[in-house]
PDB file of C-alpha atoms in Angstrom:
ATOM      1  CA  MET L 452     142.514 139.436 103.573  1.00 77.00           C
ATOM      2  CA  ILE L 453     143.744 142.593 105.313  1.00 91.00           C
ATOM      3  CA  SER L 454     141.449 144.126 107.937  1.00 96.00           C
ATOM      4  CA  PHE L 455     141.015 147.884 107.603  1.00 98.00           C
ATOM      5  CA  SER L 456     139.167 150.925 108.930  1.00 98.00           C
ATOM      6  CA  VAL L 457     137.342 153.674 107.036  1.00 98.00           C
ATOM      7  CA  LEU L 458     137.624 157.171 108.498  1.00 98.00           C
ATOM      8  CA  LEU L 459     135.018 159.895 107.862  1.00 98.00           C
ATOM      9  CA  SER L 460     134.179 163.224 109.475  1.00 98.00           C
ATOM     10  CA  VAL L 461     130.813 164.982 109.293  1.00 98.00           C
ATOM     11  CA  TYR L 462     129.750 168.428 110.493  1.00 97.00           C
ATOM     12  CA  TYR L 463     126.520 170.400 110.691  1.00 97.00           C
ATOM     13  CA  LYS L 464     126.617 172.042 107.238  1.00 95.00           C
ATOM     14  CA  GLU L 465     126.688 168.805 105.271  1.00 96.00           C
ATOM     15  CA  SER L 466     123.844 167.380 103.212  1.00 96.00           C
ATOM     16  CA  PRO L 467     121.887 164.380 104.567  1.00 98.00           C
ATOM     17  CA  ILE L 468     121.382 163.137 100.998  1.00 97.00           C
ATOM     18  CA  TYR L 469     125.101 163.316 100.207  1.00 97.00           C
ATOM     19  CA  LEU L 470     125.991 161.653 103.514  1.00 98.00           C
ATOM     20  CA  SER L 471     123.589 158.820 102.761  1.00 98.00           C
ATOM     21  CA  GLN L 472     125.073 158.296  99.292  1.00 97.00           C
ATOM     22  CA  ALA L 473     128.617 158.324 100.693  1.00 98.00           C
ATOM     23  CA  LEU L 474     127.879 155.815 103.457  1.00 98.00           C
ATOM     24  CA  TYR L 475     125.959 153.564 101.093  1.00 98.00           C
ATOM     25  CA  SER L 476     128.929 153.476  98.714  1.00 98.00           C
ATOM     26  CA  VAL L 477     131.145 152.425 101.645  1.00 98.00           C
ATOM     27  CA  ILE L 478     129.019 149.567 102.970  1.00 97.00           C
ATOM     28  CA  LYS L 479     128.268 148.188  99.478  1.00 97.00           C
ATOM     29  CA  GLN L 480     131.911 147.633  98.526  1.00 98.00           C
ATOM     30  CA  SER L 481     133.089 144.373  96.951  1.00 97.00           C
ATOM     31  CA  ILE L 482     135.332 144.142 100.033  1.00 97.00           C
ATOM     32  CA  PRO L 483     133.525 145.944 102.884  1.00 96.00           C
ATOM     33  CA  PRO L 484     135.527 147.630 105.658  1.00 98.00           C
ATOM     34  CA  THR L 485     136.135 145.860 108.956  1.00 98.00           C
ATOM     35  CA  GLU L 486     135.038 149.003 110.767  1.00 98.00           C
ATOM     36  CA  ILE L 487     133.790 152.510 109.930  1.00 98.00           C
ATOM     37  CA  ILE L 488     134.893 155.370 112.195  1.00 98.00           C
ATOM     38  CA  LEU L 489     132.558 158.348 111.792  1.00 98.00           C
ATOM     39  CA  VAL L 490     133.611 161.514 113.603  1.00 98.00           C
ATOM     40  CA  GLU L 491     130.766 163.889 114.441  1.00 98.00           C
ATOM     41  CA  ASP L 492     132.655 167.198 114.380  1.00 98.00           C
ATOM     42  CA  GLY L 493     130.393 169.122 116.759  1.00 97.00           C
ATOM     43  CA  LYS L 494     126.647 168.937 117.281  1.00 97.00           C
ATOM     44  CA  LEU L 495     124.664 167.779 114.241  1.00 98.00           C
ATOM     45  CA  PRO L 496     121.133 168.665 113.103  1.00 97.00           C
ATOM     46  CA  LYS L 497     118.472 165.966 113.404  1.00 97.00           C
ATOM     47  CA  THR L 498     118.471 165.423 109.625  1.00 98.00           C
ATOM     48  CA  LEU L 499     122.083 164.202 109.729  1.00 98.00           C
ATOM     49  CA  GLU L 500     121.542 162.265 112.968  1.00 97.00           C
ATOM     50  CA  LYS L 501     118.647 160.438 111.297  1.00 98.00           C
ATOM     51  CA  VAL L 502     120.841 159.298 108.397  1.00 98.00           C
ATOM     52  CA  ILE L 503     123.530 158.056 110.775  1.00 98.00           C
ATOM     53  CA  SER L 504     120.940 156.212 112.876  1.00 97.00           C
ATOM     54  CA  GLN L 505     119.581 154.497 109.749  1.00 97.00           C
ATOM     55  CA  PHE L 506     123.020 153.255 108.722  1.00 96.00           C
ATOM     56  CA  LYS L 507     123.829 152.031 112.230  1.00 96.00           C
ATOM     57  CA  LYS L 508     120.833 149.714 111.806  1.00 95.00           C
ATOM     58  CA  LYS L 509     122.165 148.492 108.436  1.00 94.00           C
ATOM     59  CA  THR L 510     125.660 147.626 109.671  1.00 95.00           C
ATOM     60  CA  SER L 511     127.256 146.987 113.049  1.00 94.00           C
ATOM     61  CA  THR L 512     130.650 148.208 111.807  1.00 97.00           C
ATOM     62  CA  ILE L 513     129.920 151.938 112.317  1.00 97.00           C
ATOM     63  CA  LYS L 514     131.510 153.469 115.413  1.00 97.00           C
ATOM     64  CA  ILE L 515     130.708 157.077 116.321  1.00 98.00           C
ATOM     65  CA  VAL L 516     133.251 159.517 117.754  1.00 98.00           C
ATOM     66  CA  GLN L 517     131.566 162.678 119.051  1.00 97.00           C
ATOM     67  CA  LEU L 518     133.422 165.961 119.427  1.00 98.00           C
ATOM     68  CA  PRO L 519     131.839 168.588 121.717  1.00 96.00           C
ATOM     69  CA  TYR L 520     132.211 171.387 119.158  1.00 96.00           C
ATOM     70  CA  ASN L 521     133.300 171.876 115.543  1.00 96.00           C
ATOM     71  CA  GLN L 522     137.104 171.706 115.393  1.00 95.00           C
ATOM     72  CA  GLY L 523     137.764 171.474 111.652  1.00 95.00           C
ATOM     73  CA  LEU L 524     138.679 168.566 109.407  1.00 95.00           C
ATOM     74  CA  GLY L 525     142.327 168.120 110.408  1.00 96.00           C
ATOM     75  CA  LYS L 526     141.667 167.917 114.148  1.00 96.00           C
ATOM     76  CA  ALA L 527     138.595 165.730 113.600  1.00 97.00           C
ATOM     77  CA  LEU L 528     140.621 163.257 111.528  1.00 98.00           C
ATOM     78  CA  ASN L 529     143.448 163.184 114.079  1.00 97.00           C
ATOM     79  CA  GLU L 530     140.911 162.284 116.757  1.00 98.00           C
ATOM     80  CA  GLY L 531     139.284 159.699 114.503  1.00 98.00           C
ATOM     81  CA  LEU L 532     142.643 158.051 113.810  1.00 98.00           C
ATOM     82  CA  LYS L 533     143.008 157.369 117.535  1.00 97.00           C
ATOM     83  CA  HIS L 534     139.874 155.206 117.333  1.00 98.00           C
ATOM     84  CA  CYS L 535     140.878 153.264 114.216  1.00 98.00           C
ATOM     85  CA  THR L 536     141.611 149.698 115.298  1.00 98.00           C
ATOM     86  CA  TYR L 537     143.558 148.703 112.197  1.00 98.00           C
ATOM     87  CA  ASP L 538     146.774 150.025 110.689  1.00 98.00           C
ATOM     88  CA  ILE L 539     145.292 150.267 107.202  1.00 98.00           C
ATOM     89  CA  VAL L 540     142.891 153.228 107.073  1.00 98.00           C
ATOM     90  CA  ALA L 541     140.828 154.388 104.108  1.00 98.00           C
ATOM     91  CA  ARG L 542     139.696 158.015 104.004  1.00 98.00           C
ATOM     92  CA  MET L 543     136.268 158.928 102.709  1.00 97.00           C
ATOM     93  CA  ASP L 544     134.497 162.286 102.584  1.00 97.00           C
ATOM     94  CA  THR L 545     130.814 162.514 103.410  1.00 96.00           C
ATOM     95  CA  ASP L 546     129.749 164.011 100.073  1.00 95.00           C
ATOM     96  CA  ASP L 547     131.636 161.758  97.636  1.00 97.00           C
ATOM     97  CA  ILE L 548     130.780 158.348  96.181  1.00 98.00           C
ATOM     98  CA  ALA L 549     133.253 155.459  96.169  1.00 98.00           C
ATOM     99  CA  LYS L 550     133.196 153.070  93.228  1.00 98.00           C
ATOM    100  CA  PRO L 551     132.163 149.518  94.237  1.00 98.00           C
ATOM    101  CA  ASP L 552     135.642 147.995  93.912  1.00 98.00           C
ATOM    102  CA  ARG L 553     137.628 150.888  95.382  1.00 98.00           C
ATOM    103  CA  PHE L 554     138.739 149.140  98.589  1.00 98.00           C
ATOM    104  CA  GLU L 555     139.394 145.846  96.840  1.00 98.00           C
ATOM    105  CA  LYS L 556     141.829 147.421  94.383  1.00 98.00           C
ATOM    106  CA  GLN L 557     143.634 149.403  97.064  1.00 98.00           C
ATOM    107  CA  ILE L 558     143.968 146.437  99.409  1.00 98.00           C
ATOM    108  CA  LYS L 559     145.508 144.446  96.552  1.00 97.00           C
ATOM    109  CA  ILE L 560     148.220 147.112  96.240  1.00 98.00           C
ATOM    110  CA  PHE L 561     149.113 146.788  99.925  1.00 97.00           C
ATOM    111  CA  GLU L 562     149.216 143.013  99.565  1.00 97.00           C
ATOM    112  CA  LYS L 563     151.357 143.184  96.418  1.00 96.00           C
ATOM    113  CA  TYR L 564     153.716 145.901  97.707  1.00 96.00           C
ATOM    114  CA  PRO L 565     154.124 145.511 101.506  1.00 96.00           C
ATOM    115  CA  ASN L 566     156.526 148.485 101.630  1.00 97.00           C
ATOM    116  CA  ILE L 567     153.879 150.933 100.374  1.00 98.00           C
ATOM    117  CA  ASP L 568     152.620 153.304 103.118  1.00 98.00           C
ATOM    118  CA  ILE L 569     150.023 155.246 101.165  1.00 98.00           C
ATOM    119  CA  CYS L 570     147.908 154.358  98.141  1.00 98.00           C
ATOM    120  CA  SER L 571     145.573 156.728  96.321  1.00 98.00           C
ATOM    121  CA  ALA L 572     144.000 156.817  92.856  1.00 98.00           C
ATOM    122  CA  TRP L 573     142.450 159.139  90.283  1.00 98.00           C
ATOM    123  CA  ILE L 574     139.065 160.757  90.920  1.00 97.00           C
ATOM    124  CA  GLU L 575     136.262 161.832  88.604  1.00 96.00           C
ATOM    125  CA  GLU L 576     134.830 165.237  89.444  1.00 93.00           C
ATOM    126  CA  PHE L 577     131.095 165.499  88.846  1.00 94.00           C
ATOM    127  CA  GLU L 578     128.366 168.082  89.267  1.00 90.00           C
ATOM    128  CA  ASN L 579     124.853 167.101  90.438  1.00 87.00           C
ATOM    129  CA  ASP L 580     124.963 163.585  88.960  1.00 90.00           C
ATOM    130  CA  THR L 581     127.738 161.010  88.422  1.00 94.00           C
ATOM    131  CA  ASN L 582     126.780 160.875  84.745  1.00 92.00           C
ATOM    132  CA  ASN L 583     127.896 164.503  84.481  1.00 92.00           C
ATOM    133  CA  ILE L 584     131.680 164.116  84.721  1.00 93.00           C
ATOM    134  CA  LEU L 585     133.488 167.449  84.426  1.00 88.00           C
ATOM    135  CA  SER L 586     137.079 166.245  84.638  1.00 90.00           C
ATOM    136  CA  ILE L 587     139.403 163.514  85.857  1.00 94.00           C
ATOM    137  CA  LYS L 588     142.098 164.390  88.366  1.00 94.00           C
ATOM    138  CA  LYS L 589     145.025 162.195  87.338  1.00 96.00           C
ATOM    139  CA  LEU L 590     148.241 161.746  89.307  1.00 97.00           C
ATOM    140  CA  PRO L 591     151.568 159.970  88.653  1.00 98.00           C
ATOM    141  CA  GLU L 592     151.891 156.303  89.639  1.00 98.00           C
ATOM    142  CA  ARG L 593     155.309 155.541  91.114  1.00 97.00           C
ATOM    143  CA  HIS L 594     157.046 156.955  94.175  1.00 98.00           C
ATOM    144  CA  GLN L 595     159.810 158.910  92.420  1.00 97.00           C
ATOM    145  CA  GLU L 596     157.327 160.467  89.983  1.00 98.00           C
ATOM    146  CA  ILE L 597     155.070 161.366  92.913  1.00 98.00           C
ATOM    147  CA  LEU L 598     157.963 162.972  94.803  1.00 98.00           C
ATOM    148  CA  LYS L 599     158.833 165.113  91.774  1.00 97.00           C
ATOM    149  CA  TYR L 600     155.177 166.096  91.266  1.00 97.00           C
ATOM    150  CA  ALA L 601     154.837 167.014  94.963  1.00 98.00           C
ATOM    151  CA  LYS L 602     157.340 169.849  94.567  1.00 97.00           C
ATOM    152  CA  HIS L 603     154.696 171.871  92.743  1.00 95.00           C
ATOM    153  CA  ARG L 604     151.287 170.300  93.383  1.00 95.00           C
ATOM    154  CA  CYS L 605     149.477 168.035  95.820  1.00 96.00           C
ATOM    155  CA  PRO L 606     150.500 164.464  94.829  1.00 97.00           C
ATOM    156  CA  ILE L 607     147.638 162.512  96.428  1.00 98.00           C
ATOM    157  CA  ASN L 608     143.855 162.682  96.034  1.00 97.00           C
ATOM    158  CA  HIS L 609     142.844 162.841  99.693  1.00 97.00           C
ATOM    159  CA  PRO L 610     139.190 161.739  99.250  1.00 96.00           C
ATOM    160  CA  VAL L 611     140.300 158.364  97.847  1.00 98.00           C
ATOM    161  CA  VAL L 612     143.444 157.735  99.907  1.00 98.00           C
ATOM    162  CA  MET L 613     144.253 154.591 101.894  1.00 98.00           C
ATOM    163  CA  TYR L 614     147.253 154.705 104.213  1.00 98.00           C
ATOM    164  CA  LYS L 615     149.043 153.031 107.085  1.00 98.00           C
ATOM    165  CA  LYS L 616     148.039 154.657 110.349  1.00 98.00           C
ATOM    166  CA  GLN L 617     151.508 154.278 111.870  1.00 98.00           C
ATOM    167  CA  ALA L 618     153.137 156.076 108.934  1.00 98.00           C
ATOM    168  CA  VAL L 619     150.697 158.986 109.363  1.00 98.00           C
ATOM    169  CA  LEU L 620     151.285 159.189 113.113  1.00 97.00           C
ATOM    170  CA  LYS L 621     155.053 158.944 112.626  1.00 97.00           C
ATOM    171  CA  ALA L 622     154.868 162.055 110.415  1.00 97.00           C
ATOM    172  CA  GLY L 623     152.853 163.939 113.039  1.00 96.00           C
ATOM    173  CA  GLY L 624     149.343 163.577 111.626  1.00 97.00           C
ATOM    174  CA  TYR L 625     147.236 166.347 110.143  1.00 96.00           C
ATOM    175  CA  ASP L 626     148.083 169.950 110.979  1.00 91.00           C
ATOM    176  CA  GLY L 627     147.487 173.373 109.459  1.00 80.00           C
ATOM    177  CA  PHE L 628     146.145 174.245 106.019  1.00 81.00           C
ATOM    178  CA  PRO L 629     146.135 172.561 103.573  1.00 88.00           C
ATOM    179  CA  GLU L 630     145.795 169.560 105.895  1.00 91.00           C
ATOM    180  CA  ASP L 631     146.244 166.863 103.273  1.00 95.00           C
ATOM    181  CA  TYR L 632     149.087 168.391 101.227  1.00 96.00           C
ATOM    182  CA  ARG L 633     151.071 169.197 104.372  1.00 96.00           C
ATOM    183  CA  LEU L 634     150.647 165.632 105.619  1.00 97.00           C
ATOM    184  CA  TRP L 635     151.826 164.101 102.338  1.00 98.00           C
ATOM    185  CA  ILE L 636     154.963 166.263 102.298  1.00 98.00           C
ATOM    186  CA  LYS L 637     155.766 165.387 105.908  1.00 97.00           C
ATOM    187  CA  MET L 638     155.313 161.700 105.083  1.00 98.00           C
ATOM    188  CA  LEU L 639     157.448 161.925 101.941  1.00 98.00           C
ATOM    189  CA  MET L 640     160.262 163.653 103.823  1.00 97.00           C
ATOM    190  CA  ASN L 641     159.905 161.069 106.580  1.00 96.00           C
ATOM    191  CA  GLY L 642     160.587 158.221 104.165  1.00 97.00           C
ATOM    192  CA  ALA L 643     157.055 156.937 103.518  1.00 98.00           C
ATOM    193  CA  LYS L 644     156.488 155.148 100.191  1.00 98.00           C
ATOM    194  CA  PHE L 645     153.691 156.330  97.883  1.00 98.00           C
ATOM    195  CA  TYR L 646     151.645 154.778  95.071  1.00 98.00           C
ATOM    196  CA  ASN L 647     148.756 156.034  92.902  1.00 98.00           C
ATOM    197  CA  ILE L 648     146.488 153.560  91.107  1.00 98.00           C
ATOM    198  CA  GLN L 649     146.110 154.662  87.477  1.00 98.00           C
ATOM    199  CA  GLU L 650     142.325 154.691  87.306  1.00 98.00           C
ATOM    200  CA  SER L 651     139.460 156.528  88.948  1.00 98.00           C
ATOM    201  CA  LEU L 652     138.082 154.844  92.075  1.00 98.00           C
ATOM    202  CA  LEU L 653     135.839 157.642  93.343  1.00 98.00           C
ATOM    203  CA  TYR L 654     133.302 160.232  92.208  1.00 98.00           C
ATOM    204  CA  PHE L 655     134.225 163.617  93.710  1.00 96.00           C
ATOM    205  CA  ARG L 656     131.413 166.129  94.141  1.00 94.00           C
ATOM    206  CA  PHE L 657     132.404 169.402  92.473  1.00 86.00           C
ATOM    207  CA  SER L 658     130.728 172.782  92.933  1.00 76.00           C
ATOM    208  CA  LYS L 659     131.424 176.309  91.736  1.00 67.00           C
ATOM    209  CA  ASN L 660     131.295 177.444  95.363  1.00 67.00           C
ATOM    210  CA  MET L 661     134.357 175.310  96.033  1.00 65.00           C
ATOM    211  CA  ILE L 662     136.342 177.368  93.506  1.00 61.00           C
ATOM    212  CA  ARG L 663     135.079 180.628  95.009  1.00 63.00           C
ATOM    213  CA  ARG L 664     136.077 179.525  98.510  1.00 65.00           C
ATOM    214  CA  ARG L 665     139.615 178.831  97.341  1.00 71.00           C
ATOM    215  CA  GLY L 666     140.290 182.451  96.416  1.00 75.00           C
ATOM    216  CA  GLY L 667     141.403 185.525  98.342  1.00 82.00           C
ATOM    217  CA  TRP L 668     144.228 186.633 100.610  1.00 85.00           C
ATOM    218  CA  LYS L 669     143.394 184.136 103.351  1.00 87.00           C
ATOM    219  CA  TYR L 670     144.225 181.217 101.069  1.00 87.00           C
ATOM    220  CA  ALA L 671     147.141 183.053  99.464  1.00 90.00           C
ATOM    221  CA  ILE L 672     148.787 183.636 102.854  1.00 93.00           C
ATOM    222  CA  ALA L 673     148.156 180.017 103.872  1.00 92.00           C
ATOM    223  CA  ASP L 674     149.809 178.895 100.623  1.00 93.00           C
ATOM    224  CA  ILE L 675     152.859 181.067 101.295  1.00 95.00           C
ATOM    225  CA  LYS L 676     153.241 179.629 104.801  1.00 95.00           C
ATOM    226  CA  SER L 677     152.922 176.033 103.630  1.00 96.00           C
ATOM    227  CA  GLN L 678     155.424 176.531 100.791  1.00 97.00           C
ATOM    228  CA  ILE L 679     157.938 178.032 103.222  1.00 97.00           C
ATOM    229  CA  ASP L 680     157.433 175.025 105.499  1.00 96.00           C
ATOM    230  CA  PHE L 681     158.042 172.648 102.567  1.00 97.00           C
ATOM    231  CA  TYR L 682     161.245 174.541 101.770  1.00 97.00           C
ATOM    232  CA  LYS L 683     162.396 174.217 105.394  1.00 97.00           C
ATOM    233  CA  LEU L 684     161.673 170.477 105.263  1.00 96.00           C
ATOM    234  CA  GLY L 685     164.033 170.219 102.293  1.00 96.00           C
ATOM    235  CA  LEU L 686     161.483 169.364  99.600  1.00 97.00           C
ATOM    236  CA  PHE L 687     162.902 171.949  97.173  1.00 97.00           C
ATOM    237  CA  GLY L 688     165.310 174.870  96.848  1.00 97.00           C
ATOM    238  CA  ILE L 689     164.837 178.635  96.961  1.00 98.00           C
ATOM    239  CA  SER L 690     164.124 179.054  93.231  1.00 97.00           C
ATOM    240  CA  THR L 691     161.248 176.540  93.363  1.00 98.00           C
ATOM    241  CA  LEU L 692     159.948 178.212  96.527  1.00 97.00           C
ATOM    242  CA  ILE L 693     159.773 181.618  94.792  1.00 97.00           C
ATOM    243  CA  TYR L 694     158.203 180.117  91.655  1.00 96.00           C
ATOM    244  CA  ASN L 695     155.539 178.220  93.634  1.00 96.00           C
ATOM    245  CA  ILE L 696     154.619 181.258  95.722  1.00 96.00           C
ATOM    246  CA  LEU L 697     154.237 183.503  92.656  1.00 95.00           C
ATOM    247  CA  VAL L 698     152.059 180.951  90.849  1.00 91.00           C
ATOM    248  CA  ARG L 699     149.847 180.254  93.868  1.00 90.00           C
ATOM    249  CA  ILE L 700     149.328 183.915  94.747  1.00 90.00           C
ATOM    250  CA  THR L 701     148.321 184.606  91.137  1.00 88.00           C
ATOM    251  CA  VAL L 702     145.770 181.767  91.162  1.00 84.00           C
ATOM    252  CA  ARG L 703     144.349 182.673  94.586  1.00 86.00           C
ATOM    253  CA  LEU L 704     143.885 186.374  93.735  1.00 83.00           C
ATOM    254  CA  THR L 705     142.597 186.024  90.188  1.00 81.00           C
ATOM    255  CA  PRO L 706     138.833 186.536  89.524  1.00 75.00           C
ATOM    256  CA  ASN L 707     136.615 183.513  90.266  1.00 69.00           C
ATOM    257  CA  TYR L 708     135.722 182.731  86.655  1.00 63.00           C
ATOM    258  CA  ILE L 709     139.380 182.703  85.591  1.00 66.00           C
ATOM    259  CA  ARG L 710     140.345 180.558  88.601  1.00 63.00           C
ATOM    260  CA  SER L 711     137.545 178.150  87.673  1.00 66.00           C
ATOM    261  CA  LEU L 712     138.962 177.828  84.147  1.00 64.00           C
ATOM    262  CA  ILE L 713     142.448 177.224  85.549  1.00 62.00           C
ATOM    263  CA  TYR L 714     141.220 174.435  87.833  1.00 63.00           C
ATOM    264  CA  GLN L 715     139.048 172.726  85.214  1.00 60.00           C
ATOM    265  CA  LYS L 716     141.115 173.205  82.039  1.00 57.00           C
ATOM    266  CA  LEU L 717     144.753 173.485  83.097  1.00 55.00           C
ATOM    267  CA  LEU L 718     144.941 171.456  86.341  1.00 54.00           C
ATOM    268  CA  ARG L 719     142.731 168.560  85.216  1.00 53.00           C
ATOM    269  CA  LYS L 720     142.689 166.103  82.305  1.00 53.00           C
TER     270      LYS L 720
END
């Protein structure tokens, strides 16, 4: 069986209850991780420290990486990757819930297809309780389909991804916004091979605030910059660049309730 790391990052605004649920779902897997790297992105309140202390007593696999101040998810994950002992690394967010056989099914893909560098899956978006599923974020399965999909939308569900550390480092790691999408494009253009399991392996915590935060000129400008970078990398031509920018600006600047409908009805299944 392949040894692997799980990489998480937590910062001061996160919920102790959600963190506990996330960590519990990691340690109770049908195939548990060989190690868990938890990056503390800046100083944490005692409520979060208490949860972490409790889980350190439950398993000896948790290793803490402390950053002196909050640096943001991308930089925190880059630092965490340095501490991952194994080449296979599973990402996990500290407010989501992994299904019990998530790691087992992803490890089987790496065993079956040794040339695969990154394996993700579908996710079920829920609000308040996992029985309240709002939508399923589905993605194409095979590499060529994923490459085509990536020209317009993010082709990998970051919260449920498992990848080879060396392939991530070879592409330059996380940088800029959106951290995950930019990384996937760099990896694709660098020759990495992708695969998406065609079932949901994780419950993703959804909130209306998330939709609100994704609007405005700040995000629109970030989208424009990232699309220009993708064009320079050779992902697509000028006509696709213009189309993508127009669509993304429209979504970012539309009223919150309309953007919420777009995300839930048009971009999900």
